[in-house]
PDB file of C-alpha atoms in Angstrom:
ATOM      1  CA  UNK A 568      48.334 -52.418  68.301  1.00  0.00           C
ATOM      2  CA  UNK A 569      44.978 -52.095  69.954  1.00  0.00           C
ATOM      3  CA  UNK A 570      41.985 -52.521  67.600  1.00  0.00           C
ATOM      4  CA  UNK A 571      39.026 -50.159  67.925  1.00  0.00           C
ATOM      5  CA  UNK A 572      35.560 -51.650  68.082  1.00  0.00           C
ATOM      6  CA  UNK A 573      32.896 -49.608  66.274  1.00  0.00           C
ATOM      7  CA  UNK A 574      29.524 -49.552  67.933  1.00  0.00           C
ATOM      8  CA  UNK A 575      26.406 -50.542  65.953  1.00  0.00           C
ATOM      9  CA  UNK A 576      25.213 -46.925  65.951  1.00  0.00           C
ATOM     10  CA  UNK A 577      28.537 -45.709  64.566  1.00  0.00           C
ATOM     11  CA  UNK A 578      28.531 -48.386  61.870  1.00  0.00           C
ATOM     12  CA  UNK A 579      25.045 -47.349  60.781  1.00  0.00           C
ATOM     13  CA  UNK A 580      26.159 -43.716  60.545  1.00  0.00           C
ATOM     14  CA  UNK A 581      29.173 -44.655  58.415  1.00  0.00           C
ATOM     15  CA  UNK A 582      27.062 -46.794  56.053  1.00  0.00           C
ATOM     16  CA  UNK A 583      24.457 -44.027  55.709  1.00  0.00           C
ATOM     17  CA  UNK A 584      27.145 -41.486  54.834  1.00  0.00           C
ATOM     18  CA  UNK A 585      28.660 -43.836  52.238  1.00  0.00           C
ATOM     19  CA  UNK A 586      25.259 -44.445  50.674  1.00  0.00           C
ATOM     20  CA  UNK A 587      24.601 -40.703  50.460  1.00  0.00           C
ATOM     21  CA  UNK A 588      27.981 -40.085  48.831  1.00  0.00           C
ATOM     22  CA  UNK A 589      27.396 -42.885  46.332  1.00  0.00           C
ATOM     23  CA  UNK A 590      23.971 -41.532  45.446  1.00  0.00           C
ATOM     24  CA  UNK A 591      25.448 -38.101  44.859  1.00  0.00           C
ATOM     25  CA  UNK A 592      27.904 -39.534  42.372  1.00  0.00           C
ATOM     26  CA  UNK A 593      25.198 -41.229  40.285  1.00  0.00           C
ATOM     27  CA  UNK A 594      24.115 -39.357  37.131  1.00  0.00           C
ATOM     28  CA  UNK A 595      20.689 -37.772  37.494  1.00  0.00           C
ATOM     29  CA  UNK A 596      17.922 -38.807  35.134  1.00  0.00           C
ATOM     30  CA  UNK A 597      17.290 -36.002  32.633  1.00  0.00           C
ATOM     31  CA  UNK A 598      14.072 -35.141  30.872  1.00  0.00           C
ATOM     32  CA  UNK A 599      14.160 -34.972  27.061  1.00  0.00           C
ATOM     33  CA  UNK A 600      15.374 -31.563  25.950  1.00  0.00           C
ATOM     34  CA  UNK A 601      12.616 -29.405  24.556  1.00  0.00           C
ATOM     35  CA  UNK A 602      13.651 -27.236  21.653  1.00  0.00           C
ATOM     36  CA  UNK A 603      12.096 -23.770  21.573  1.00  0.00           C
ATOM     37  CA  UNK A 604       9.487 -23.216  18.860  1.00  0.00           C
ATOM     38  CA  UNK A 605      11.085 -21.173  16.054  1.00  0.00           C
ATOM     39  CA  UNK A 606      10.363 -17.515  15.413  1.00  0.00           C
ATOM     40  CA  UNK A 607       8.724 -16.831  12.075  1.00  0.00           C
ATOM     41  CA  UNK A 608      10.929 -14.681   9.857  1.00  0.00           C
ATOM     42  CA  UNK A 609       8.379 -12.815   7.766  1.00  0.00           C
ATOM     43  CA  UNK A 610      10.884 -11.786   5.075  1.00  0.00           C
ATOM     44  CA  UNK A 611      12.224 -15.299   4.510  1.00  0.00           C
ATOM     45  CA  UNK A 612       9.579 -16.581   2.011  1.00  0.00           C
ATOM     46  CA  UNK A 613      10.165 -13.629  -0.351  1.00  0.00           C
ATOM     47  CA  UNK A 614      12.944 -14.059  -2.928  1.00  0.00           C
ATOM     48  CA  UNK A 615      13.491 -10.277  -3.130  1.00  0.00           C
ATOM     49  CA  UNK A 616      15.046 -10.270   0.333  1.00  0.00           C
ATOM     50  CA  UNK A 617      17.354 -13.112  -0.668  1.00  0.00           C
ATOM     51  CA  UNK A 618      18.407 -11.145  -3.748  1.00  0.00           C
ATOM     52  CA  UNK A 619      19.228  -8.089  -1.664  1.00  0.00           C
ATOM     53  CA  UNK A 620      21.366 -10.207   0.643  1.00  0.00           C
ATOM     54  CA  UNK A 621      23.273 -11.605  -2.338  1.00  0.00           C
ATOM     55  CA  UNK A 622      22.240 -15.230  -1.837  1.00  0.00           C
ATOM     56  CA  UNK A 623      20.385 -15.440  -5.146  1.00  0.00           C
ATOM     57  CA  UNK A 624      21.442 -13.643  -8.327  1.00  0.00           C
ATOM     58  CA  UNK A 625      18.907 -11.424 -10.053  1.00  0.00           C
ATOM     59  CA  UNK A 626      17.994 -12.405 -13.591  1.00  0.00           C
ATOM     60  CA  UNK A 627      18.622  -9.313 -15.704  1.00  0.00           C
ATOM     61  CA  UNK A 628      18.311 -11.117 -19.028  1.00  0.00           C
ATOM     62  CA  UNK A 629      14.508 -10.946 -19.164  1.00  0.00           C
ATOM     63  CA  UNK A 630      13.014  -7.539 -19.865  1.00  0.00           C
ATOM     64  CA  UNK A 631       9.906  -6.520 -17.905  1.00  0.00           C
ATOM     65  CA  UNK A 632       6.562  -6.594 -19.683  1.00  0.00           C
ATOM     66  CA  UNK A 633       4.414  -3.519 -20.293  1.00  0.00           C
ATOM     67  CA  UNK A 634       2.294  -4.560 -17.325  1.00  0.00           C
ATOM     68  CA  UNK A 635       5.374  -4.601 -15.089  1.00  0.00           C
ATOM     69  CA  UNK A 636       6.481  -1.214 -16.461  1.00  0.00           C
ATOM     70  CA  UNK A 637       3.051   0.182 -15.610  1.00  0.00           C
ATOM     71  CA  UNK A 638       3.425  -1.082 -12.057  1.00  0.00           C
ATOM     72  CA  UNK A 639       6.909   0.407 -11.804  1.00  0.00           C
ATOM     73  CA  UNK A 640       5.471   3.740 -12.870  1.00  0.00           C
ATOM     74  CA  UNK A 641       3.979   4.201  -9.432  1.00  0.00           C
ATOM     75  CA  UNK A 642       7.320   5.315  -7.995  1.00  0.00           C
ATOM     76  CA  UNK A 643       9.157   6.985 -10.876  1.00  0.00           C
ATOM     77  CA  UNK A 644      10.729  10.156  -9.565  1.00  0.00           C
ATOM     78  CA  UNK A 645       9.072   9.775  -6.166  1.00  0.00           C
ATOM     79  CA  UNK A 646      10.797   8.435  -3.087  1.00  0.00           C
ATOM     80  CA  UNK A 647       8.508   5.926  -1.376  1.00  0.00           C
ATOM     81  CA  UNK A 648       7.348   6.873   2.106  1.00  0.00           C
ATOM     82  CA  UNK A 649       6.681   4.469   4.966  1.00  0.00           C
ATOM     83  CA  UNK A 650       2.998   3.533   4.666  1.00  0.00           C
ATOM     84  CA  UNK A 651       0.664   3.659   7.625  1.00  0.00           C
ATOM     85  CA  UNK A 652      -1.196   0.438   8.270  1.00  0.00           C
ATOM     86  CA  UNK A 653      -4.893  -0.307   8.483  1.00  0.00           C
ATOM     87  CA  UNK A 654      -6.520  -3.398   9.936  1.00  0.00           C
ATOM     88  CA  UNK A 655      -8.258  -5.984   7.792  1.00  0.00           C
ATOM     89  CA  UNK A 656     -10.370  -8.846   9.231  1.00  0.00           C
ATOM     90  CA  UNK A 657      -9.280 -12.412   8.497  1.00  0.00           C
ATOM     91  CA  UNK A 658     -11.467 -15.438   9.127  1.00  0.00           C
ATOM     92  CA  UNK A 659     -13.400 -15.674  12.361  1.00  0.00           C
ATOM     93  CA  UNK A 660     -10.979 -14.227  14.884  1.00  0.00           C
ATOM     94  CA  UNK A 661      -7.947 -12.568  13.251  1.00  0.00           C
ATOM     95  CA  UNK A 662      -6.797  -9.317  11.698  1.00  0.00           C
ATOM     96  CA  UNK A 663      -3.704  -8.159   9.821  1.00  0.00           C
ATOM     97  CA  UNK A 664      -2.277  -4.874   8.557  1.00  0.00           C
ATOM     98  CA  UNK A 665      -2.112  -3.595   4.976  1.00  0.00           C
ATOM     99  CA  UNK A 666      -0.762  -0.215   3.813  1.00  0.00           C
ATOM    100  CA  UNK A 667      -3.109   2.738   4.006  1.00  0.00           C
ATOM    101  CA  UNK A 668      -2.033   3.776   0.520  1.00  0.00           C
ATOM    102  CA  UNK A 669      -3.606   4.316  -2.862  1.00  0.00           C
ATOM    103  CA  UNK A 670      -3.883   1.081  -4.794  1.00  0.00           C
ATOM    104  CA  UNK A 671      -4.546  -1.139  -1.768  1.00  0.00           C
ATOM    105  CA  UNK A 672      -8.116  -2.217  -1.044  1.00  0.00           C
ATOM    106  CA  UNK A 673     -10.001  -5.116   0.493  1.00  0.00           C
ATOM    107  CA  UNK A 674     -13.379  -6.689   1.026  1.00  0.00           C
ATOM    108  CA  UNK A 675     -14.838  -9.813   2.608  1.00  0.00           C
ATOM    109  CA  UNK A 676     -17.695 -12.260   2.298  1.00  0.00           C
ATOM    110  CA  UNK A 677     -18.683 -15.180   4.544  1.00  0.00           C
ATOM    111  CA  UNK A 678     -15.259 -16.114   5.882  1.00  0.00           C
ATOM    112  CA  UNK A 679     -13.286 -15.070   2.791  1.00  0.00           C
ATOM    113  CA  UNK A 680     -11.135 -11.917   2.578  1.00  0.00           C
ATOM    114  CA  UNK A 681      -9.761 -10.534  -0.694  1.00  0.00           C
ATOM    115  CA  UNK A 682      -7.004  -7.883  -0.694  1.00  0.00           C
ATOM    116  CA  UNK A 683      -5.558  -6.412  -3.877  1.00  0.00           C
ATOM    117  CA  UNK A 684      -2.824  -4.017  -4.893  1.00  0.00           C
ATOM    118  CA  UNK A 685      -3.674  -2.326  -8.186  1.00  0.00           C
ATOM    119  CA  UNK A 686      -1.937   1.078  -8.307  1.00  0.00           C
ATOM    120  CA  UNK A 687      -3.413   2.076 -11.672  1.00  0.00           C
ATOM    121  CA  UNK A 688      -6.952   0.800 -11.139  1.00  0.00           C
ATOM    122  CA  UNK A 689      -6.362  -2.088 -13.490  1.00  0.00           C
ATOM    123  CA  UNK A 690      -5.082  -5.609 -13.189  1.00  0.00           C
ATOM    124  CA  UNK A 691      -3.663  -6.314  -9.701  1.00  0.00           C
ATOM    125  CA  UNK A 692       0.079  -6.493  -9.225  1.00  0.00           C
ATOM    126  CA  UNK A 693      -0.407  -8.338  -5.941  1.00  0.00           C
ATOM    127  CA  UNK A 694      -3.280 -10.211  -4.360  1.00  0.00           C
ATOM    128  CA  UNK A 695      -3.991 -11.769  -0.968  1.00  0.00           C
ATOM    129  CA  UNK A 696      -6.789 -14.296  -0.591  1.00  0.00           C
ATOM    130  CA  UNK A 697      -7.717 -15.638   2.851  1.00  0.00           C
ATOM    131  CA  UNK A 698     -10.288 -18.203   3.964  1.00  0.00           C
ATOM    132  CA  UNK A 699     -11.264 -19.275   7.467  1.00  0.00           C
ATOM    133  CA  UNK A 700     -10.646 -22.906   8.368  1.00  0.00           C
ATOM    134  CA  UNK A 701     -13.685 -25.084   7.846  1.00  0.00           C
ATOM    135  CA  UNK A 702     -14.812 -27.567  10.554  1.00  0.00           C
ATOM    136  CA  UNK A 703     -13.096 -30.289   8.467  1.00  0.00           C
ATOM    137  CA  UNK A 704      -9.732 -29.142   9.805  1.00  0.00           C
ATOM    138  CA  UNK A 705     -10.150 -31.039  13.089  1.00  0.00           C
ATOM    139  CA  UNK A 706     -11.493 -34.279  11.590  1.00  0.00           C
ATOM    140  CA  UNK A 707      -9.733 -34.346   8.188  1.00  0.00           C
ATOM    141  CA  UNK A 708      -6.840 -31.835   8.266  1.00  0.00           C
ATOM    142  CA  UNK A 709      -5.142 -33.111   5.096  1.00  0.00           C
ATOM    143  CA  UNK A 710      -8.389 -32.865   3.103  1.00  0.00           C
ATOM    144  CA  UNK A 711      -8.972 -29.348   4.418  1.00  0.00           C
ATOM    145  CA  UNK A 712      -5.553 -28.093   3.300  1.00  0.00           C
ATOM    146  CA  UNK A 713      -5.986 -29.842  -0.047  1.00  0.00           C
ATOM    147  CA  UNK A 714      -9.345 -28.097  -0.498  1.00  0.00           C
ATOM    148  CA  UNK A 715      -7.687 -24.701  -0.155  1.00  0.00           C
ATOM    149  CA  UNK A 716      -4.925 -25.650  -2.587  1.00  0.00           C
ATOM    150  CA  UNK A 717      -7.639 -26.557  -5.127  1.00  0.00           C
ATOM    151  CA  UNK A 718      -9.279 -23.195  -4.438  1.00  0.00           C
ATOM    152  CA  UNK A 719      -6.077 -21.322  -5.275  1.00  0.00           C
ATOM    153  CA  UNK A 720      -4.768 -23.435  -8.170  1.00  0.00           C
ATOM    154  CA  UNK A 721      -6.488 -26.708  -9.154  1.00  0.00           C
ATOM    155  CA  UNK A 722      -3.211 -27.828 -10.697  1.00  0.00           C
ATOM    156  CA  UNK A 723      -1.649 -28.089  -7.224  1.00  0.00           C
ATOM    157  CA  UNK A 724      -4.012 -30.946  -6.404  1.00  0.00           C
ATOM    158  CA  UNK A 725      -3.656 -32.964  -9.612  1.00  0.00           C
ATOM    159  CA  UNK A 726      -1.512 -35.659  -8.003  1.00  0.00           C
ATOM    160  CA  UNK A 727      -4.069 -36.106  -5.211  1.00  0.00           C
ATOM    161  CA  UNK A 728      -7.175 -36.245  -7.418  1.00  0.00           C
ATOM    162  CA  UNK A 729      -6.828 -39.809  -8.722  1.00  0.00           C
ATOM    163  CA  UNK A 730     -10.462 -40.583  -9.398  1.00  0.00           C
ATOM    164  CA  UNK A 731     -13.031 -40.207 -12.134  1.00  0.00           C
ATOM    165  CA  UNK A 732     -13.399 -36.865 -13.891  1.00  0.00           C
ATOM    166  CA  UNK A 733     -17.006 -36.517 -12.673  1.00  0.00           C
ATOM    167  CA  UNK A 734     -16.029 -36.820  -9.029  1.00  0.00           C
ATOM    168  CA  UNK A 735     -12.953 -34.664  -9.601  1.00  0.00           C
ATOM    169  CA  UNK A 736     -14.988 -31.782 -10.990  1.00  0.00           C
ATOM    170  CA  UNK A 737     -17.567 -32.265  -8.272  1.00  0.00           C
ATOM    171  CA  UNK A 738     -14.889 -31.556  -5.671  1.00  0.00           C
ATOM    172  CA  UNK A 739     -13.483 -28.590  -7.572  1.00  0.00           C
ATOM    173  CA  UNK A 740     -16.922 -27.022  -7.939  1.00  0.00           C
ATOM    174  CA  UNK A 741     -17.397 -27.033  -4.176  1.00  0.00           C
ATOM    175  CA  UNK A 742     -14.475 -24.610  -3.723  1.00  0.00           C
ATOM    176  CA  UNK A 743     -15.059 -20.869  -3.550  1.00  0.00           C
ATOM    177  CA  UNK A 744     -13.440 -20.442  -6.979  1.00  0.00           C
ATOM    178  CA  UNK A 745     -15.580 -23.206  -8.576  1.00  0.00           C
ATOM    179  CA  UNK A 746     -12.604 -24.936 -10.161  1.00  0.00           C
ATOM    180  CA  UNK A 747     -11.224 -21.760 -11.775  1.00  0.00           C
ATOM    181  CA  UNK A 748      -8.549 -20.957  -9.210  1.00  0.00           C
ATOM    182  CA  UNK A 749      -7.034 -17.489  -8.824  1.00  0.00           C
ATOM    183  CA  UNK A 750      -5.255 -17.544 -12.185  1.00  0.00           C
ATOM    184  CA  UNK A 751      -1.885 -18.772 -10.920  1.00  0.00           C
ATOM    185  CA  UNK A 752      -0.236 -21.735 -12.667  1.00  0.00           C
ATOM    186  CA  UNK A 753       2.616 -23.230 -10.668  1.00  0.00           C
ATOM    187  CA  UNK A 754       5.732 -24.402 -12.489  1.00  0.00           C
ATOM    188  CA  UNK A 755       6.551 -28.040 -11.721  1.00  0.00           C
ATOM    189  CA  UNK A 756       9.453 -28.600  -9.374  1.00  0.00           C
ATOM    190  CA  UNK A 757       9.487 -25.080  -7.905  1.00  0.00           C
ATOM    191  CA  UNK A 758       7.766 -25.761  -4.576  1.00  0.00           C
ATOM    192  CA  UNK A 759      10.048 -25.042  -1.629  1.00  0.00           C
ATOM    193  CA  UNK A 760       8.208 -27.349   0.759  1.00  0.00           C
ATOM    194  CA  UNK A 761       6.639 -26.109   3.989  1.00  0.00           C
ATOM    195  CA  UNK A 762       9.966 -24.715   5.084  1.00  0.00           C
ATOM    196  CA  UNK A 763       8.942 -21.497   6.876  1.00  0.00           C
ATOM    197  CA  UNK A 764       7.313 -22.235  10.233  1.00  0.00           C
ATOM    198  CA  UNK A 765       7.211 -20.293  13.487  1.00  0.00           C
ATOM    199  CA  UNK A 766       5.516 -17.845  15.814  1.00  0.00           C
ATOM    200  CA  UNK A 767       5.268 -14.185  14.874  1.00  0.00           C
ATOM    201  CA  UNK A 768       5.430 -11.446  17.524  1.00  0.00           C
ATOM    202  CA  UNK A 769       1.744 -11.975  18.357  1.00  0.00           C
ATOM    203  CA  UNK A 770       2.290 -15.713  19.056  1.00  0.00           C
ATOM    204  CA  UNK A 771       0.369 -16.683  15.937  1.00  0.00           C
ATOM    205  CA  UNK A 772       1.788 -19.823  14.304  1.00  0.00           C
ATOM    206  CA  UNK A 773       2.485 -19.472  10.575  1.00  0.00           C
ATOM    207  CA  UNK A 774       3.389 -22.232   8.136  1.00  0.00           C
ATOM    208  CA  UNK A 775       4.041 -21.549   4.462  1.00  0.00           C
ATOM    209  CA  UNK A 776       5.873 -22.472   1.285  1.00  0.00           C
ATOM    210  CA  UNK A 777       6.451 -20.859  -2.107  1.00  0.00           C
ATOM    211  CA  UNK A 778       5.752 -21.742  -5.749  1.00  0.00           C
ATOM    212  CA  UNK A 779       7.073 -20.022  -8.870  1.00  0.00           C
ATOM    213  CA  UNK A 780       4.885 -19.795 -11.948  1.00  0.00           C
ATOM    214  CA  UNK A 781       2.775 -17.473 -14.077  1.00  0.00           C
ATOM    215  CA  UNK A 782      -0.281 -15.390 -13.285  1.00  0.00           C
ATOM    216  CA  UNK A 783      -2.935 -15.255 -15.989  1.00  0.00           C
ATOM    217  CA  UNK A 784      -6.715 -15.456 -16.208  1.00  0.00           C
ATOM    218  CA  UNK A 785      -8.491 -18.051 -14.030  1.00  0.00           C
ATOM    219  CA  UNK A 786      -8.704 -21.502 -15.591  1.00  0.00           C
ATOM    220  CA  UNK A 787     -11.675 -22.057 -17.924  1.00  0.00           C
ATOM    221  CA  UNK A 788     -14.051 -24.941 -17.279  1.00  0.00           C
ATOM    222  CA  UNK A 789     -14.711 -27.527 -20.013  1.00  0.00           C
ATOM    223  CA  UNK A 790     -17.616 -26.202 -22.158  1.00  0.00           C
ATOM    224  CA  UNK A 791     -20.124 -28.950 -21.199  1.00  0.00           C
ATOM    225  CA  UNK A 792     -19.429 -28.414 -17.531  1.00  0.00           C
ATOM    226  CA  UNK A 793     -19.588 -24.618 -17.852  1.00  0.00           C
ATOM    227  CA  UNK A 794     -22.953 -24.820 -19.612  1.00  0.00           C
ATOM    228  CA  UNK A 795     -24.355 -27.237 -17.022  1.00  0.00           C
ATOM    229  CA  UNK A 796     -23.166 -24.967 -14.231  1.00  0.00           C
ATOM    230  CA  UNK A 797     -24.756 -21.941 -15.897  1.00  0.00           C
ATOM    231  CA  UNK A 798     -28.097 -23.772 -16.054  1.00  0.00           C
ATOM    232  CA  UNK A 799     -27.855 -24.664 -12.373  1.00  0.00           C
ATOM    233  CA  UNK A 800     -27.294 -21.005 -11.569  1.00  0.00           C
ATOM    234  CA  UNK A 801     -30.373 -19.983 -13.539  1.00  0.00           C
ATOM    235  CA  UNK A 802     -28.510 -18.730 -16.603  1.00  0.00           C
ATOM    236  CA  UNK A 803     -29.245 -20.926 -19.596  1.00  0.00           C
ATOM    237  CA  UNK A 804     -27.166 -18.811 -21.995  1.00  0.00           C
ATOM    238  CA  UNK A 805     -23.755 -19.953 -23.152  1.00  0.00           C
ATOM    239  CA  UNK A 806     -21.038 -18.521 -20.859  1.00  0.00           C
ATOM    240  CA  UNK A 807     -19.439 -15.373 -22.256  1.00  0.00           C
ATOM    241  CA  UNK A 808     -15.818 -15.813 -23.406  1.00  0.00           C
ATOM    242  CA  UNK A 809     -13.184 -14.496 -21.028  1.00  0.00           C
ATOM    243  CA  UNK A 810     -11.079 -11.503 -22.051  1.00  0.00           C
ATOM    244  CA  UNK A 811      -7.505 -12.345 -22.981  1.00  0.00           C
ATOM    245  CA  UNK A 812      -5.006 -11.849 -20.169  1.00  0.00           C
ATOM    246  CA  UNK A 813      -1.273 -11.869 -20.851  1.00  0.00           C
ATOM    247  CA  UNK A 814       0.521 -14.288 -18.477  1.00  0.00           C
ATOM    248  CA  UNK A 815       3.154 -12.634 -16.287  1.00  0.00           C
ATOM    249  CA  UNK A 816       5.871 -14.159 -14.127  1.00  0.00           C
ATOM    250  CA  UNK A 817       4.742 -14.405 -10.505  1.00  0.00           C
ATOM    251  CA  UNK A 818       5.086 -16.376  -7.318  1.00  0.00           C
ATOM    252  CA  UNK A 819       2.632 -17.755  -4.811  1.00  0.00           C
ATOM    253  CA  UNK A 820       3.176 -17.977  -1.060  1.00  0.00           C
ATOM    254  CA  UNK A 821       0.703 -20.496   0.323  1.00  0.00           C
ATOM    255  CA  UNK A 822       0.157 -21.257   3.981  1.00  0.00           C
ATOM    256  CA  UNK A 823      -1.876 -21.019   7.160  1.00  0.00           C
ATOM    257  CA  UNK A 824      -2.020 -19.069  10.406  1.00  0.00           C
ATOM    258  CA  UNK A 825      -3.390 -20.419  13.695  1.00  0.00           C
ATOM    259  CA  UNK A 826      -3.994 -19.017  17.161  1.00  0.00           C
ATOM    260  CA  UNK A 827      -1.631 -20.081  19.996  1.00  0.00           C
ATOM    261  CA  UNK A 828      -3.923 -22.969  20.934  1.00  0.00           C
ATOM    262  CA  UNK A 829      -4.392 -23.962  17.273  1.00  0.00           C
ATOM    263  CA  UNK A 830      -8.162 -23.955  17.732  1.00  0.00           C
ATOM    264  CA  UNK A 831      -8.953 -21.477  14.962  1.00  0.00           C
ATOM    265  CA  UNK A 832      -7.133 -19.992  12.022  1.00  0.00           C
ATOM    266  CA  UNK A 833      -7.017 -19.170   8.321  1.00  0.00           C
ATOM    267  CA  UNK A 834      -5.551 -20.323   5.035  1.00  0.00           C
ATOM    268  CA  UNK A 835      -3.775 -17.632   3.015  1.00  0.00           C
ATOM    269  CA  UNK A 836      -2.468 -17.214  -0.539  1.00  0.00           C
ATOM    270  CA  UNK A 837      -0.210 -14.300  -1.486  1.00  0.00           C
ATOM    271  CA  UNK A 838       0.309 -13.682  -5.210  1.00  0.00           C
ATOM    272  CA  UNK A 839       2.731 -11.137  -6.602  1.00  0.00           C
ATOM    273  CA  UNK A 840       3.917 -10.231 -10.103  1.00  0.00           C
ATOM    274  CA  UNK A 841       7.642 -10.813 -10.506  1.00  0.00           C
ATOM    275  CA  UNK A 842       8.973  -8.950 -13.538  1.00  0.00           C
ATOM    276  CA  UNK A 843      11.751  -8.852 -12.569  1.00  0.00           C
ATOM    277  CA  UNK A 844      10.745  -8.602  -8.886  1.00  0.00           C
ATOM    278  CA  UNK A 845       7.712  -8.102  -6.671  1.00  0.00           C
ATOM    279  CA  UNK A 846       7.346  -4.384  -5.954  1.00  0.00           C
ATOM    280  CA  UNK A 847       5.468  -4.870  -2.694  1.00  0.00           C
ATOM    281  CA  UNK A 848       7.372  -7.754  -1.089  1.00  0.00           C
ATOM    282  CA  UNK A 849       8.053  -5.620   1.990  1.00  0.00           C
ATOM    283  CA  UNK A 850       4.360  -4.813   2.395  1.00  0.00           C
ATOM    284  CA  UNK A 851       3.425  -8.472   1.970  1.00  0.00           C
ATOM    285  CA  UNK A 852       5.998  -9.597   4.533  1.00  0.00           C
ATOM    286  CA  UNK A 853       4.644  -7.049   7.013  1.00  0.00           C
ATOM    287  CA  UNK A 854       1.171  -8.431   6.408  1.00  0.00           C
ATOM    288  CA  UNK A 855       2.329 -11.888   7.550  1.00  0.00           C
ATOM    289  CA  UNK A 856       4.196 -10.430  10.516  1.00  0.00           C
ATOM    290  CA  UNK A 857       1.112  -8.494  11.653  1.00  0.00           C
ATOM    291  CA  UNK A 858      -1.429 -11.355  11.773  1.00  0.00           C
ATOM    292  CA  UNK A 859      -2.959 -11.559  15.227  1.00  0.00           C
ATOM    293  CA  UNK A 860      -5.987 -12.732  17.166  1.00  0.00           C
ATOM    294  CA  UNK A 861      -8.255  -9.715  17.691  1.00  0.00           C
ATOM    295  CA  UNK A 862     -11.176  -8.704  19.857  1.00  0.00           C
ATOM    296  CA  UNK A 863     -14.703  -9.318  18.662  1.00  0.00           C
ATOM    297  CA  UNK A 864     -15.631  -5.633  18.832  1.00  0.00           C
ATOM    298  CA  UNK A 865     -12.842  -4.689  16.396  1.00  0.00           C
ATOM    299  CA  UNK A 866     -13.745  -7.527  14.042  1.00  0.00           C
ATOM    300  CA  UNK A 867     -17.409  -6.541  14.084  1.00  0.00           C
ATOM    301  CA  UNK A 868     -16.576  -2.923  13.293  1.00  0.00           C
ATOM    302  CA  UNK A 869     -14.269  -3.847  10.406  1.00  0.00           C
ATOM    303  CA  UNK A 870     -16.691  -6.347   8.904  1.00  0.00           C
ATOM    304  CA  UNK A 871     -19.491  -3.799   8.899  1.00  0.00           C
ATOM    305  CA  UNK A 872     -17.689  -1.318   6.644  1.00  0.00           C
ATOM    306  CA  UNK A 873     -15.412  -2.782   3.929  1.00  0.00           C
ATOM    307  CA  UNK A 874     -14.216  -0.058   1.523  1.00  0.00           C
ATOM    308  CA  UNK A 875     -15.713  -1.813  -1.544  1.00  0.00           C
ATOM    309  CA  UNK A 876     -18.234  -4.560  -2.129  1.00  0.00           C
ATOM    310  CA  UNK A 877     -16.871  -8.089  -2.403  1.00  0.00           C
ATOM    311  CA  UNK A 878     -18.625  -8.658  -5.727  1.00  0.00           C
ATOM    312  CA  UNK A 879     -17.112  -5.532  -7.295  1.00  0.00           C
ATOM    313  CA  UNK A 880     -13.600  -6.284  -6.058  1.00  0.00           C
ATOM    314  CA  UNK A 881     -13.801  -9.844  -7.377  1.00  0.00           C
ATOM    315  CA  UNK A 882     -14.990  -8.556 -10.756  1.00  0.00           C
ATOM    316  CA  UNK A 883     -12.331  -5.830 -10.941  1.00  0.00           C
ATOM    317  CA  UNK A 884      -9.666  -8.445 -10.186  1.00  0.00           C
ATOM    318  CA  UNK A 885     -10.835 -10.703 -13.021  1.00  0.00           C
ATOM    319  CA  UNK A 886     -11.700 -13.539 -10.634  1.00  0.00           C
ATOM    320  CA  UNK A 887     -14.616 -15.863 -10.046  1.00  0.00           C
ATOM    321  CA  UNK A 888     -15.279 -16.351  -6.343  1.00  0.00           C
ATOM    322  CA  UNK A 889     -18.630 -17.671  -5.254  1.00  0.00           C
ATOM    323  CA  UNK A 890     -20.713 -15.537  -2.873  1.00  0.00           C
ATOM    324  CA  UNK A 891     -20.991 -16.969   0.604  1.00  0.00           C
ATOM    325  CA  UNK A 892     -24.743 -17.596   0.287  1.00  0.00           C
ATOM    326  CA  UNK A 893     -24.183 -19.971  -2.649  1.00  0.00           C
ATOM    327  CA  UNK A 894     -21.071 -21.514  -1.167  1.00  0.00           C
ATOM    328  CA  UNK A 895     -22.645 -22.351   2.177  1.00  0.00           C
ATOM    329  CA  UNK A 896     -26.055 -23.181   0.745  1.00  0.00           C
TER     330      UNK A 896
END
């Protein structure tokens, strides 16, 4: 048999082909898989939607209070119609939609927005309180979120306030509610965690969790502290006693909303009476779904003409929220 001699050029071609085939068989290096950011499901934080889906049984053993019966009276014999929305300014750069219906109103003051639902011109059955992020968010984000929790319910921050009572009250008094909160008292062990996170349709990032508890009058301050505070505010008289407010079952949805770049945003607290269920859970879920970054011209127009004064709405709601001039000064 005659052997065939391969030329150097042919050998180089064969080796090159073999190297190419071997390289093609090697597994390619893959980049880490990036999971898509979740979509925010605006109905998810509200237990009423879970009840309707059958995932949580409704408690029929407890009878509704007179206050709850008054709220229910809004729709007796009348089929509810789909409400038209109206824009409300939030913080420095955002708006959201609330129903353009009787009982819903809003006002704002120096970065704070208060929205209430009081169908019979009395005690609110639902309340939304929003504050713009302070500059502390970028340097001390945990302290900033804790500050808002103290604003809503000082009891939420008890485990984090492990220092002297003087310093503790000093921090509480620097909140917009001056240590009184919004009247909500969370029940221990009911917090869901920050389990609802995602982008809404406007690419705003929302993060929130839920507490169960009771909604009553804002927390009173200790008498010595209340008297000292009254003197500082130029009122030397003893603070007038608060009117009695019957506690009602309620829940609190607490969270934040940020723009796509997470440069600006707001804290929010949604309170709703739950006896046996929140009557405006759908409206509140649509509020969260509608939060968006808005143009300056729209924000300027809305801020110039709130339907009621902030001071009157705060008073009608039985709250104590410091005016912006005092808070920032």
